[in-house]
Short mmCIF file of C-alpha atoms in Angstrom, two decimals:
data_model
loop_
_atom_site.label_atom_id
_atom_site.label_comp_id
_atom_site.label_asym_id
_atom_site.label_seq_id
_atom_site.Cartn_x
_atom_site.Cartn_y
_atom_site.Cartn_z
CA UNK Y 1 0.00 0.00 0.00
CA UNK Y 2 1.36 3.40 -0.96
CA UNK Y 3 1.37 5.72 2.09
CA UNK Y 4 3.16 8.68 0.58
CA UNK Y 5 4.46 9.68 -2.82
CA UNK Y 6 5.35 13.34 -3.04
CA UNK Y 7 7.64 15.21 -5.41
CA UNK Y 8 8.86 18.76 -4.87
CA UNK Y 9 10.90 20.93 -7.23
CA UNK Y 10 13.78 22.91 -5.81
CA UNK Y 11 16.44 24.67 -7.84
CA UNK Y 12 17.24 22.44 -10.82
CA UNK Y 13 16.13 19.21 -9.12
CA UNK Y 14 13.00 17.33 -8.21
CA UNK Y 15 13.00 15.58 -4.83
CA UNK Y 16 10.75 12.63 -4.20
CA UNK Y 17 9.85 10.76 -1.02
CA UNK Y 18 7.88 7.56 -1.30
CA UNK Y 19 6.75 5.24 1.51
CA UNK Y 20 5.07 1.91 0.87
CA UNK Y 21 3.72 -0.55 3.43
CA UNK Y 22 3.29 -4.29 3.18
CA UNK Y 23 1.85 -6.71 5.71
CA UNK Y 24 3.95 -9.80 6.32
CA UNK Y 25 2.08 -13.05 6.94
CA UNK Y 26 3.02 -16.65 7.42
CA UNK Y 27 6.01 -17.80 9.45
CA UNK Y 28 6.69 -14.21 10.51
CA UNK Y 29 3.98 -11.70 11.34
CA UNK Y 30 4.84 -8.06 10.82
CA UNK Y 31 4.76 -4.86 8.83
CA UNK Y 32 7.37 -3.78 6.31
CA UNK Y 33 7.86 -0.17 5.18
CA UNK Y 34 9.88 0.74 2.11
CA UNK Y 35 11.26 4.29 2.29
CA UNK Y 36 12.64 5.73 -0.95
CA UNK Y 37 14.23 9.16 -1.33
CA UNK Y 38 15.27 10.35 -4.76
CA UNK Y 39 16.78 13.42 -6.42
CA UNK Y 40 16.06 13.78 -10.12
CA UNK Y 41 18.02 16.25 -12.26
CA UNK Y 42 16.53 18.01 -15.29
CA UNK Y 43 18.60 15.75 -17.53
CA UNK Y 44 16.91 12.69 -15.99
CA UNK Y 45 19.86 11.47 -13.92
CA UNK Y 46 18.85 10.48 -10.42
CA UNK Y 47 20.31 9.64 -7.05
CA UNK Y 48 18.24 7.25 -4.96
CA UNK Y 49 18.34 5.61 -1.53
CA UNK Y 50 15.95 2.89 -0.40
CA UNK Y 51 15.63 1.58 3.14
CA UNK Y 52 13.28 -1.10 4.39
CA UNK Y 53 12.11 -0.87 8.00
CA UNK Y 54 10.40 -4.04 9.23
CA UNK Y 55 8.57 -4.46 12.52
CA UNK Y 56 8.35 -8.18 13.18
CA UNK Y 57 7.10 -10.59 15.80
CA UNK Y 58 10.01 -12.98 16.13
CA UNK Y 59 11.63 -15.00 18.90
CA UNK Y 60 8.90 -14.14 21.40
CA UNK Y 61 9.04 -10.36 20.94
CA UNK Y 62 8.85 -7.41 18.59
CA UNK Y 63 11.97 -6.38 16.74
CA UNK Y 64 12.72 -3.61 14.27
CA UNK Y 65 15.10 -4.41 11.42
CA UNK Y 66 16.50 -1.76 9.04
CA UNK Y 67 17.89 -2.91 5.69
CA UNK Y 68 19.62 -1.16 2.80
CA UNK Y 69 20.23 -3.09 -0.45
CA UNK Y 70 19.14 -6.31 1.32
CA UNK Y 71 21.89 -5.82 3.92
CA UNK Y 72 20.86 -5.53 7.54
CA UNK Y 73 22.04 -2.21 8.98
CA UNK Y 74 20.46 -2.47 12.41
CA UNK Y 75 18.24 -4.64 14.58
CA UNK Y 76 16.59 -3.59 17.84
CA UNK Y 77 14.18 -5.37 20.13
CA UNK Y 78 11.43 -2.81 20.78
CA UNK Y 79 11.60 -3.53 24.52
CA UNK Y 80 15.31 -2.62 24.57
CA UNK Y 81 14.59 0.68 22.84
CA UNK Y 82 12.05 1.59 25.49
CA UNK Y 83 14.03 0.21 28.45
CA UNK Y 84 16.83 2.71 27.88
CA UNK Y 85 14.33 5.44 26.97
CA UNK Y 86 16.15 6.18 23.74
CA UNK Y 87 14.43 8.48 21.29
CA UNK Y 88 13.70 7.73 17.66
CA UNK Y 89 16.21 10.33 16.45
CA UNK Y 90 18.95 8.76 18.56
CA UNK Y 91 18.13 5.37 17.05
CA UNK Y 92 18.40 6.80 13.55
CA UNK Y 93 21.71 8.46 14.46
CA UNK Y 94 23.12 5.00 15.26
CA UNK Y 95 22.66 3.85 11.66
CA UNK Y 96 25.76 3.86 9.48
CA UNK Y 97 25.86 6.83 7.09
CA UNK Y 98 24.33 6.10 3.73
CA UNK Y 99 26.20 7.46 0.74
CA UNK Y 100 23.85 10.28 -0.19
CA UNK Y 101 25.65 13.13 -1.86
CA UNK Y 102 22.68 15.44 -1.40
CA UNK Y 103 21.73 16.41 2.17
CA UNK Y 104 18.05 16.70 1.22
CA UNK Y 105 17.99 12.99 0.29
CA UNK Y 106 19.52 12.08 3.65
CA UNK Y 107 17.01 14.30 5.42
CA UNK Y 108 14.14 12.72 3.44
CA UNK Y 109 15.22 9.19 4.43
CA UNK Y 110 15.39 10.31 8.07
CA UNK Y 111 11.90 11.84 7.75
CA UNK Y 112 10.39 8.59 6.53
CA UNK Y 113 12.26 6.43 9.01
CA UNK Y 114 11.40 8.76 11.89
CA UNK Y 115 7.67 8.59 11.07
CA UNK Y 116 7.70 4.77 10.88
CA UNK Y 117 9.79 4.20 14.01
CA UNK Y 118 7.97 6.90 15.97
CA UNK Y 119 4.58 5.32 15.27
CA UNK Y 120 5.97 1.86 16.13
CA UNK Y 121 7.14 3.07 19.54
CA UNK Y 122 3.85 4.91 20.13
CA UNK Y 123 1.87 1.75 19.28
CA UNK Y 124 4.04 -0.29 21.64
CA UNK Y 125 3.44 2.16 24.48
CA UNK Y 126 -0.32 2.15 23.81
CA UNK Y 127 -0.37 -1.63 24.20
CA UNK Y 128 1.28 -1.58 27.65
CA UNK Y 129 -1.82 -3.02 29.37
CA UNK Y 130 -1.44 -6.31 27.45
CA UNK Y 131 0.17 -9.01 29.57
CA UNK Y 132 1.02 -11.68 27.01
CA UNK Y 133 3.81 -10.95 24.55
CA UNK Y 134 2.01 -12.42 21.53
CA UNK Y 135 -1.16 -10.44 22.34
CA UNK Y 136 0.85 -7.24 22.70
CA UNK Y 137 2.77 -7.86 19.47
CA UNK Y 138 -0.46 -8.37 17.53
CA UNK Y 139 -1.91 -5.20 19.11
CA UNK Y 140 1.15 -3.21 17.98
CA UNK Y 141 0.91 -4.56 14.43
CA UNK Y 142 -2.82 -3.78 14.36
CA UNK Y 143 -2.11 -0.26 15.66
CA UNK Y 144 0.42 0.26 12.86
CA UNK Y 145 -2.16 -0.81 10.26
CA UNK Y 146 -4.67 1.61 11.81
CA UNK Y 147 -2.16 4.49 11.65
CA UNK Y 148 -0.84 4.21 8.11
CA UNK Y 149 -2.26 7.58 7.05
CA UNK Y 150 -0.70 9.45 10.01
CA UNK Y 151 2.67 7.83 9.23
CA UNK Y 152 2.48 9.21 5.69
CA UNK Y 153 1.36 12.64 6.91
CA UNK Y 154 4.17 12.88 9.51
CA UNK Y 155 6.77 11.83 6.96
CA UNK Y 156 5.38 14.35 4.45
CA UNK Y 157 5.58 17.22 6.97
CA UNK Y 158 9.15 16.32 7.87
CA UNK Y 159 10.06 16.02 4.18
CA UNK Y 160 8.74 19.52 3.47
CA UNK Y 161 10.82 20.76 6.41
CA UNK Y 162 13.86 19.17 4.71
CA UNK Y 163 13.14 21.07 1.51
CA UNK Y 164 12.60 24.36 3.34
CA UNK Y 165 15.66 23.88 5.59
CA UNK Y 166 18.31 23.53 2.89
#
C-alpha cells in the first residue's frame, strides 16, 4: 500500500519521497515499510536511496530491522529501545551513514524512518496493558495498520521541512 508519494521541485532538481507498506504473513507476522528518497536532475539522472524498515514478531518479541540493499544495517528489540528510553532520532543516528551526496535525500530518508519508528514506539506504548507478549505484538501490528495515514502525513511534513531547511 502506498502511504506517501510526493515530489517537490527545488532549484534544478525534483526531490521525491515515497513510503510503501506491506503486511507480512506466514512464518513471521509483521509490517514492512519501504522508504525511498530520490533526487532527479533536469537531464533525468537520479540519485536514490531505499531503506526497508520491518517491525516483526520474532523470537517471542517485537523487533525492528533496518535494511539497505538487502543488507541488515540495524536490529533492535522494541523492549530494549524503550528500556533505555532512547528516542527515535537517537536510534536513527546509530545507523551507518548512507552514501547520499545530497543532504536533502539524507534528510528525506530520516523523515520517513522517523515517522515509521515513531509510530511503532507509540503503538508499543499504547499496548502496555497487554500481559502476554504475543497479544501485545499483535496489538502493535494492528495499531500500525490503523495508523498508516498518520505515518504518511508525519513523513510528508518532515520532508517539506527538509526542503525548506536547505
